[in-house]
């Protein structure tokens, strides 16, 4: 895996910067302001995406802010240029979902992912702009999805990963009814400056317990666990070099104004005296394909690739991790060519160690 490919597997679109919630751990800098994406931005992206989608599966991920805060009429206008060419996904806090939104999702064949952190007492960081708990509104939105028979994914932020929590979380999401679950251990990035350092044994224990819970009832696709098991199987088969792609996916994030941020959506909206606004161009001024072809010209991207090579040469987990994420390096180290981050430790190293710990404890003849 060297360099950045010019053809992404998906693009992230920001229909609005506004979010109706004010979650404590949110990284977004402009979530109190409603800056909406003009339709010409979506049309410019759709023109670039069309040939990529013609050769295989391609996804457009709508991610805010809160995408539904843009309203059905405006979001439909943004979807229109892509008609018939891509799969649409939306990441939502679910608080605005009602019957009309469910009909919208069905009509546009839009895949829904809901952000919810588990039972009510695990959702205290997810609050409205007036500081009120958002949990009941989230559950009403989920109930609407289920009432309409719409499959959905779930994404949970875990602020305190520790044994005793994972089993409870997994049982909750089994009951919630999602078919895919992603677990994000809270990250220190963007405007969220809370520490994400945790004891290694606690995080490893959390992941090991989550594997055990999943194995008891593997009815949900558990994103992180399935990734790690796939890698472990490849190591045993001698094919671990084939797990990572040959080049990094650029993951272009298209801001509300058409600006293009590569590799890490979390960098969009931020500026730095040395790196500027992290933008590699604007789709209203230059085709997205050309911007991606010149990805390595962006100074901070070059610096990040230097850091990836440092990880390759010095980290035994590189084959699984692939060098980490640009935003985590920047927000934790203040630069892009550093190596190990707390995010690496929590969500890559400890994840893999937790899976292996579970395997050792459950191998035939292991002491109980």
CSV table of C-alpha atoms in Angstrom, one decimal:
chain,number,residue,atom,x,y,z
A,1,UNK,CA,0.0,0.0,0.0
A,2,UNK,CA,1.9,3.0,-1.3
A,3,UNK,CA,0.6,6.4,-2.4
A,4,UNK,CA,-3.0,7.5,-3.0
A,5,UNK,CA,-5.2,6.1,-5.7
A,6,UNK,CA,-6.9,8.5,-8.1
A,7,UNK,CA,-10.2,6.5,-8.1
A,8,UNK,CA,-12.0,6.4,-4.7
A,9,UNK,CA,-14.5,3.7,-3.6
A,10,UNK,CA,-16.8,6.4,-2.2
A,11,UNK,CA,-17.2,10.1,-1.6
A,12,UNK,CA,-18.5,11.9,1.5
A,13,UNK,CA,-20.9,14.8,0.9
A,14,UNK,CA,-21.8,17.5,3.4
A,15,UNK,CA,-25.3,18.7,2.6
A,16,UNK,CA,-25.2,21.1,5.6
A,17,UNK,CA,-22.9,22.0,8.4
A,18,UNK,CA,-25.8,22.3,10.8
A,19,UNK,CA,-26.6,19.7,13.5
A,20,UNK,CA,-29.7,19.9,15.7
A,21,UNK,CA,-27.7,18.1,18.5
A,22,UNK,CA,-24.7,19.3,20.4
A,23,UNK,CA,-23.0,16.1,21.4
A,24,UNK,CA,-20.2,16.6,23.9
A,25,UNK,CA,-17.6,14.6,22.0
A,26,UNK,CA,-18.5,16.0,18.5
A,27,UNK,CA,-15.5,17.1,16.4
A,28,UNK,CA,-17.4,19.4,14.0
A,29,UNK,CA,-16.5,23.1,14.3
A,30,UNK,CA,-19.5,24.7,12.5
A,31,UNK,CA,-22.4,22.5,13.6
A,32,UNK,CA,-24.4,25.5,14.9
A,33,UNK,CA,-24.5,27.2,11.5
A,34,UNK,CA,-26.7,26.2,8.6
A,35,UNK,CA,-24.4,26.4,5.5
A,36,UNK,CA,-26.1,24.3,2.8
A,37,UNK,CA,-24.5,22.7,-0.2
A,38,UNK,CA,-25.7,24.3,-3.5
A,39,UNK,CA,-27.0,21.8,-6.2
A,40,UNK,CA,-24.2,22.8,-8.6
A,41,UNK,CA,-21.7,21.2,-6.2
A,42,UNK,CA,-23.6,17.9,-6.2
A,43,UNK,CA,-23.8,18.1,-10.0
A,44,UNK,CA,-20.1,18.6,-10.3
A,45,UNK,CA,-19.4,15.6,-8.1
A,46,UNK,CA,-21.9,13.4,-9.9
A,47,UNK,CA,-20.2,14.2,-13.2
A,48,UNK,CA,-16.9,12.9,-11.8
A,49,UNK,CA,-18.5,9.9,-10.2
A,50,UNK,CA,-20.4,8.6,-13.2
A,51,UNK,CA,-17.5,6.8,-15.0
A,52,UNK,CA,-16.3,5.4,-11.7
A,53,UNK,CA,-19.7,4.0,-10.9
A,54,UNK,CA,-20.1,2.5,-14.4
A,55,UNK,CA,-17.3,0.0,-13.6
A,56,UNK,CA,-18.6,-1.2,-10.3
A,57,UNK,CA,-20.2,-0.5,-7.0
A,58,UNK,CA,-19.8,3.1,-5.8
A,59,UNK,CA,-21.2,4.8,-2.7
A,60,UNK,CA,-22.1,8.4,-1.9
A,61,UNK,CA,-22.2,9.0,1.9
A,62,UNK,CA,-24.2,12.0,3.1
A,63,UNK,CA,-22.7,13.2,6.4
A,64,UNK,CA,-23.1,16.5,8.1
A,65,UNK,CA,-23.6,18.2,10.4
A,66,UNK,CA,-26.9,16.3,10.5
A,67,UNK,CA,-27.8,15.6,6.8
A,68,UNK,CA,-31.6,15.5,7.5
A,69,UNK,CA,-31.4,19.1,8.8
A,70,UNK,CA,-31.0,20.1,5.2
A,71,UNK,CA,-34.7,19.1,4.7
A,72,UNK,CA,-36.2,16.5,2.3
A,73,UNK,CA,-36.7,19.0,-0.6
A,74,UNK,CA,-33.1,20.2,-0.6
A,75,UNK,CA,-31.6,16.8,0.0
A,76,UNK,CA,-33.7,15.4,-2.9
A,77,UNK,CA,-32.3,18.1,-5.2
A,78,UNK,CA,-28.8,17.2,-4.2
A,79,UNK,CA,-29.5,13.5,-4.9
A,80,UNK,CA,-31.0,14.1,-8.3
A,81,UNK,CA,-27.7,14.5,-10.3
A,82,UNK,CA,-26.6,11.0,-9.1
A,83,UNK,CA,-29.8,9.3,-10.1
A,84,UNK,CA,-29.3,5.7,-11.2
A,85,UNK,CA,-25.5,5.7,-10.8
A,86,UNK,CA,-24.6,5.2,-7.1
A,87,UNK,CA,-25.7,3.7,-3.8
A,88,UNK,CA,-26.7,6.4,-1.3
A,89,UNK,CA,-25.9,6.2,2.4
A,90,UNK,CA,-26.8,8.6,5.2
A,91,UNK,CA,-25.3,8.9,8.7
A,92,UNK,CA,-27.9,10.4,10.9
A,93,UNK,CA,-28.6,11.0,14.6
A,94,UNK,CA,-32.1,9.7,13.9
A,95,UNK,CA,-33.9,12.4,15.9
A,96,UNK,CA,-35.6,13.9,12.8
A,97,UNK,CA,-36.7,10.5,11.3
A,98,UNK,CA,-40.5,10.2,10.9
A,99,UNK,CA,-42.8,8.4,8.4
A,100,UNK,CA,-42.1,11.0,5.7
A,101,UNK,CA,-38.3,10.5,6.0
A,102,UNK,CA,-38.8,6.7,5.9
A,103,UNK,CA,-40.7,7.1,2.7
A,104,UNK,CA,-37.9,9.3,1.4
A,105,UNK,CA,-35.3,6.7,2.2
A,106,UNK,CA,-37.3,4.0,0.5
A,107,UNK,CA,-37.9,6.0,-2.6
A,108,UNK,CA,-34.2,6.9,-3.0
A,109,UNK,CA,-33.0,3.4,-1.9
A,110,UNK,CA,-30.9,5.2,0.7
A,111,UNK,CA,-29.1,3.0,3.3
A,112,UNK,CA,-29.4,4.5,6.8
A,113,UNK,CA,-26.9,4.4,9.6
A,114,UNK,CA,-28.0,5.6,13.0
A,115,UNK,CA,-25.6,7.2,15.7
A,116,UNK,CA,-26.6,5.9,19.1
A,117,UNK,CA,-24.3,4.9,22.0
A,118,UNK,CA,-26.3,2.1,23.6
A,119,UNK,CA,-28.8,2.2,26.5
A,120,UNK,CA,-30.1,5.5,27.8
A,121,UNK,CA,-27.4,5.7,30.5
A,122,UNK,CA,-24.7,5.4,27.8
A,123,UNK,CA,-26.1,8.3,25.8
A,124,UNK,CA,-25.6,11.2,28.2
A,125,UNK,CA,-23.2,12.9,25.8
A,126,UNK,CA,-25.8,13.0,23.1
A,127,UNK,CA,-27.8,16.1,23.9
A,128,UNK,CA,-29.9,18.8,22.1
A,129,UNK,CA,-28.8,22.4,21.7
A,130,UNK,CA,-30.6,23.2,25.0
A,131,UNK,CA,-28.7,20.4,26.8
A,132,UNK,CA,-31.6,18.0,27.0
A,133,UNK,CA,-31.1,14.2,26.5
A,134,UNK,CA,-31.7,13.2,22.9
A,135,UNK,CA,-32.3,9.5,23.6
A,136,UNK,CA,-36.0,9.3,23.4
A,137,UNK,CA,-36.0,11.1,20.0
A,138,UNK,CA,-33.4,8.8,18.7
A,139,UNK,CA,-35.5,5.8,19.7
A,140,UNK,CA,-38.6,7.3,18.0
A,141,UNK,CA,-36.6,7.6,14.8
A,142,UNK,CA,-35.4,4.0,15.1
A,143,UNK,CA,-39.0,2.9,15.7
A,144,UNK,CA,-40.1,4.6,12.5
A,145,UNK,CA,-37.4,2.7,10.5
A,146,UNK,CA,-38.5,-0.6,12.0
A,147,UNK,CA,-42.2,0.2,11.4
A,148,UNK,CA,-41.4,0.8,7.7
A,149,UNK,CA,-39.2,-2.4,7.5
A,150,UNK,CA,-36.1,-0.4,6.6
A,151,UNK,CA,-32.8,-2.1,7.4
A,152,UNK,CA,-30.3,0.1,9.2
A,153,UNK,CA,-26.8,0.1,10.6
A,154,UNK,CA,-25.7,1.6,14.0
A,155,UNK,CA,-22.6,3.5,15.0
A,156,UNK,CA,-21.7,3.8,18.7
A,157,UNK,CA,-19.2,6.0,20.3
A,158,UNK,CA,-17.6,4.4,23.4
A,159,UNK,CA,-16.0,6.9,25.8
A,160,UNK,CA,-14.8,4.5,28.5
A,161,UNK,CA,-13.9,1.1,26.9
A,162,UNK,CA,-13.6,-1.4,29.7
A,163,UNK,CA,-14.6,-5.0,30.5
A,164,UNK,CA,-18.2,-5.3,31.6
A,165,UNK,CA,-19.5,-2.8,29.0
A,166,UNK,CA,-19.1,-4.7,25.8
A,167,UNK,CA,-21.6,-7.5,26.5
A,168,UNK,CA,-24.2,-5.0,27.6
A,169,UNK,CA,-23.7,-2.9,24.4
A,170,UNK,CA,-23.9,-5.9,22.1
A,171,UNK,CA,-27.1,-7.2,23.7
A,172,UNK,CA,-28.6,-3.7,23.3
A,173,UNK,CA,-27.9,-3.5,19.6
A,174,UNK,CA,-29.3,-7.0,19.1
A,175,UNK,CA,-32.5,-5.7,20.6
A,176,UNK,CA,-32.3,-2.4,18.7
A,177,UNK,CA,-32.6,-4.3,15.4
A,178,UNK,CA,-29.7,-3.1,13.4
A,179,UNK,CA,-27.9,-5.5,11.0
A,180,UNK,CA,-24.5,-3.8,11.1
A,181,UNK,CA,-22.7,-2.3,14.1
A,182,UNK,CA,-19.6,-0.1,14.2
A,183,UNK,CA,-17.8,0.8,17.4
A,184,UNK,CA,-15.8,4.0,17.6
A,185,UNK,CA,-13.8,4.5,20.7
A,186,UNK,CA,-14.0,8.2,21.3
A,187,UNK,CA,-11.2,10.2,19.5
A,188,UNK,CA,-9.5,13.4,20.5
A,189,UNK,CA,-10.0,15.4,17.3
A,190,UNK,CA,-11.5,18.5,15.9
A,191,UNK,CA,-13.0,20.6,18.7
A,192,UNK,CA,-13.2,17.6,21.0
A,193,UNK,CA,-10.1,17.9,23.2
A,194,UNK,CA,-11.1,15.3,25.9
A,195,UNK,CA,-8.4,12.7,26.5
A,196,UNK,CA,-8.7,9.4,24.7
A,197,UNK,CA,-5.9,7.6,26.7
A,198,UNK,CA,-7.0,4.5,28.4
A,199,UNK,CA,-5.3,1.6,30.3
A,200,UNK,CA,-4.2,-1.0,27.7
A,201,UNK,CA,-5.6,-4.0,29.6
A,202,UNK,CA,-9.0,-2.3,29.9
A,203,UNK,CA,-9.3,-1.6,26.2
A,204,UNK,CA,-8.0,-5.1,25.3
A,205,UNK,CA,-10.5,-6.6,27.7
A,206,UNK,CA,-13.3,-4.6,26.2
A,207,UNK,CA,-12.6,-5.9,22.7
A,208,UNK,CA,-12.1,-9.5,23.9
A,209,UNK,CA,-15.5,-9.3,25.7
A,210,UNK,CA,-17.1,-7.9,22.5
A,211,UNK,CA,-15.8,-10.9,20.5
A,212,UNK,CA,-17.2,-13.3,23.1
A,213,UNK,CA,-20.6,-11.5,23.0
A,214,UNK,CA,-20.7,-11.6,19.2
A,215,UNK,CA,-19.8,-15.3,19.0
A,216,UNK,CA,-22.7,-16.2,21.3
A,217,UNK,CA,-25.1,-14.6,18.9
A,218,UNK,CA,-23.5,-13.6,15.6
A,219,UNK,CA,-26.6,-12.0,14.2
A,220,UNK,CA,-25.1,-8.6,13.6
A,221,UNK,CA,-22.2,-7.8,11.2
A,222,UNK,CA,-19.8,-6.3,13.8
A,223,UNK,CA,-17.5,-4.1,11.7
A,224,UNK,CA,-14.3,-4.0,13.8
A,225,UNK,CA,-14.4,-7.7,14.8
A,226,UNK,CA,-15.0,-8.9,11.3
A,227,UNK,CA,-12.1,-6.8,10.0
A,228,UNK,CA,-9.7,-8.2,12.6
A,229,UNK,CA,-10.8,-11.8,12.1
A,230,UNK,CA,-10.4,-11.4,8.3
A,231,UNK,CA,-6.8,-10.2,8.9
A,232,UNK,CA,-6.1,-13.0,11.4
A,233,UNK,CA,-7.3,-15.6,8.9
A,234,UNK,CA,-5.1,-14.0,6.2
A,235,UNK,CA,-2.0,-14.2,8.4
A,236,UNK,CA,-2.7,-17.9,9.0
A,237,UNK,CA,-3.2,-18.4,5.3
A,238,UNK,CA,0.0,-16.5,4.4
A,239,UNK,CA,-2.0,-13.9,2.5
A,240,UNK,CA,-1.8,-11.0,4.9
A,241,UNK,CA,-0.1,-8.9,2.2
A,242,UNK,CA,-3.3,-9.0,0.2
A,243,UNK,CA,-5.6,-7.5,3.0
A,244,UNK,CA,-4.7,-3.9,2.5
A,245,UNK,CA,-5.3,-2.2,-0.9
A,246,UNK,CA,-2.4,-1.4,-3.1
A,247,UNK,CA,-2.9,2.3,-2.5
A,248,UNK,CA,-4.8,4.5,0.0
A,249,UNK,CA,-8.4,5.4,-0.8
A,250,UNK,CA,-8.5,9.2,-1.0
A,251,UNK,CA,-11.9,9.3,0.7
A,252,UNK,CA,-12.8,12.7,-0.8
A,253,UNK,CA,-15.0,14.7,1.5
A,254,UNK,CA,-16.9,17.4,-0.4
A,255,UNK,CA,-17.7,20.3,1.9
A,256,UNK,CA,-20.9,22.4,1.6
A,257,UNK,CA,-19.0,24.9,-0.6
A,258,UNK,CA,-17.4,22.3,-2.9
A,259,UNK,CA,-14.0,22.2,-1.2
A,260,UNK,CA,-12.3,18.8,-1.3
A,261,UNK,CA,-10.6,17.4,1.8
A,262,UNK,CA,-8.8,14.1,1.3
A,263,UNK,CA,-8.1,11.1,3.6
A,264,UNK,CA,-9.9,12.3,6.7
A,265,UNK,CA,-13.4,13.9,6.7
A,266,UNK,CA,-12.6,15.2,10.2
A,267,UNK,CA,-10.2,17.7,8.8
A,268,UNK,CA,-12.8,19.6,6.8
A,269,UNK,CA,-13.6,23.0,8.2
A,270,UNK,CA,-10.3,23.4,10.0
A,271,UNK,CA,-7.3,25.6,9.1
A,272,UNK,CA,-3.7,25.7,10.2
A,273,UNK,CA,-1.0,28.4,9.7
A,274,UNK,CA,1.3,26.0,7.9
A,275,UNK,CA,-1.2,23.7,6.2
A,276,UNK,CA,-4.0,26.2,5.3
A,277,UNK,CA,-7.5,24.9,5.2
A,278,UNK,CA,-6.5,21.2,4.3
A,279,UNK,CA,-8.4,21.6,1.0
A,280,UNK,CA,-6.9,20.1,-2.2
A,281,UNK,CA,-9.2,22.1,-4.5
A,282,UNK,CA,-12.9,22.9,-5.2
A,283,UNK,CA,-15.2,20.9,-7.5
A,284,UNK,CA,-16.7,24.2,-8.8
A,285,UNK,CA,-13.3,25.3,-10.1
A,286,UNK,CA,-11.7,22.0,-11.1
A,287,UNK,CA,-13.1,18.5,-11.8
A,288,UNK,CA,-12.9,16.1,-8.9
A,289,UNK,CA,-10.9,13.5,-11.0
A,290,UNK,CA,-8.1,16.1,-11.6
A,291,UNK,CA,-8.0,17.0,-7.9
A,292,UNK,CA,-7.6,13.4,-6.9
A,293,UNK,CA,-4.9,12.7,-9.6
A,294,UNK,CA,-2.8,15.5,-7.9
A,295,UNK,CA,-3.5,14.4,-4.4
A,296,UNK,CA,0.1,13.9,-3.4
A,297,UNK,CA,0.8,17.5,-4.4
A,298,UNK,CA,-1.0,18.8,-1.3
A,299,UNK,CA,1.8,19.4,1.2
A,300,UNK,CA,0.1,17.9,4.2
A,301,UNK,CA,-0.8,14.8,2.2
A,302,UNK,CA,2.9,14.4,1.3
A,303,UNK,CA,3.7,14.7,5.0
A,304,UNK,CA,1.1,12.1,5.9
A,305,UNK,CA,2.5,9.6,3.4
A,306,UNK,CA,6.0,10.1,5.0
A,307,UNK,CA,4.4,9.1,8.3
A,308,UNK,CA,2.8,6.0,6.7
A,309,UNK,CA,6.2,4.9,5.6
A,310,UNK,CA,7.6,5.4,9.1
A,311,UNK,CA,4.8,3.2,10.4
A,312,UNK,CA,5.5,0.5,7.7
A,313,UNK,CA,9.2,0.3,8.8
A,314,UNK,CA,8.6,0.3,12.5
A,315,UNK,CA,5.2,-1.0,13.5
A,316,UNK,CA,4.4,-4.8,13.7
A,317,UNK,CA,0.7,-3.9,13.3
A,318,UNK,CA,1.1,-2.1,10.0
A,319,UNK,CA,-0.4,-5.0,7.9
A,320,UNK,CA,-3.6,-4.6,9.9
A,321,UNK,CA,-3.7,-0.8,10.4
A,322,UNK,CA,-2.2,0.5,7.2
A,323,UNK,CA,-0.7,3.5,8.9
A,324,UNK,CA,-3.6,5.0,10.7
A,325,UNK,CA,-5.7,8.1,9.9
A,326,UNK,CA,-4.5,11.6,9.0
A,327,UNK,CA,-6.9,13.4,11.4
A,328,UNK,CA,-5.8,11.4,14.4
A,329,UNK,CA,-2.1,12.2,13.7
A,330,UNK,CA,-2.8,15.9,13.3
A,331,UNK,CA,-5.1,16.4,16.2
A,332,UNK,CA,-3.0,14.2,18.6
A,333,UNK,CA,0.5,15.2,17.4
A,334,UNK,CA,0.0,18.6,15.6
A,335,UNK,CA,1.6,17.2,12.4
A,336,UNK,CA,1.1,14.4,9.9
A,337,UNK,CA,4.4,12.5,9.9
A,338,UNK,CA,4.2,11.1,13.4
A,339,UNK,CA,3.4,7.5,14.0
A,340,UNK,CA,1.5,5.8,16.8
A,341,UNK,CA,-1.5,7.6,18.2
A,342,UNK,CA,-4.0,6.9,21.0
A,343,UNK,CA,-6.5,6.0,18.3
A,344,UNK,CA,-4.0,3.4,16.9
A,345,UNK,CA,-3.7,1.9,20.4
A,346,UNK,CA,-7.4,1.9,21.2
A,347,UNK,CA,-8.9,0.9,17.9
A,348,UNK,CA,-6.2,-1.0,16.1
A,349,UNK,CA,-3.6,-2.5,18.4
A,350,UNK,CA,-5.8,-3.3,21.4
A,351,UNK,CA,-8.6,-4.5,19.0
A,352,UNK,CA,-6.3,-7.1,17.4
A,353,UNK,CA,-4.9,-8.0,20.8
A,354,UNK,CA,-8.4,-8.4,22.2
A,355,UNK,CA,-9.4,-10.8,19.4
A,356,UNK,CA,-6.2,-12.8,20.0
A,357,UNK,CA,-6.8,-12.8,23.8
A,358,UNK,CA,-10.3,-14.3,23.2
A,359,UNK,CA,-8.9,-16.9,20.8
A,360,UNK,CA,-6.2,-18.0,23.3
A,361,UNK,CA,-8.8,-18.3,26.2
A,362,UNK,CA,-11.1,-20.4,24.0
A,363,UNK,CA,-8.7,-22.7,22.3
A,364,UNK,CA,-9.0,-26.4,23.1
A,365,UNK,CA,-7.3,-27.2,26.4
A,366,UNK,CA,-7.0,-23.6,27.5
A,367,UNK,CA,-7.2,-23.0,31.2
A,368,UNK,CA,-10.5,-21.4,32.3
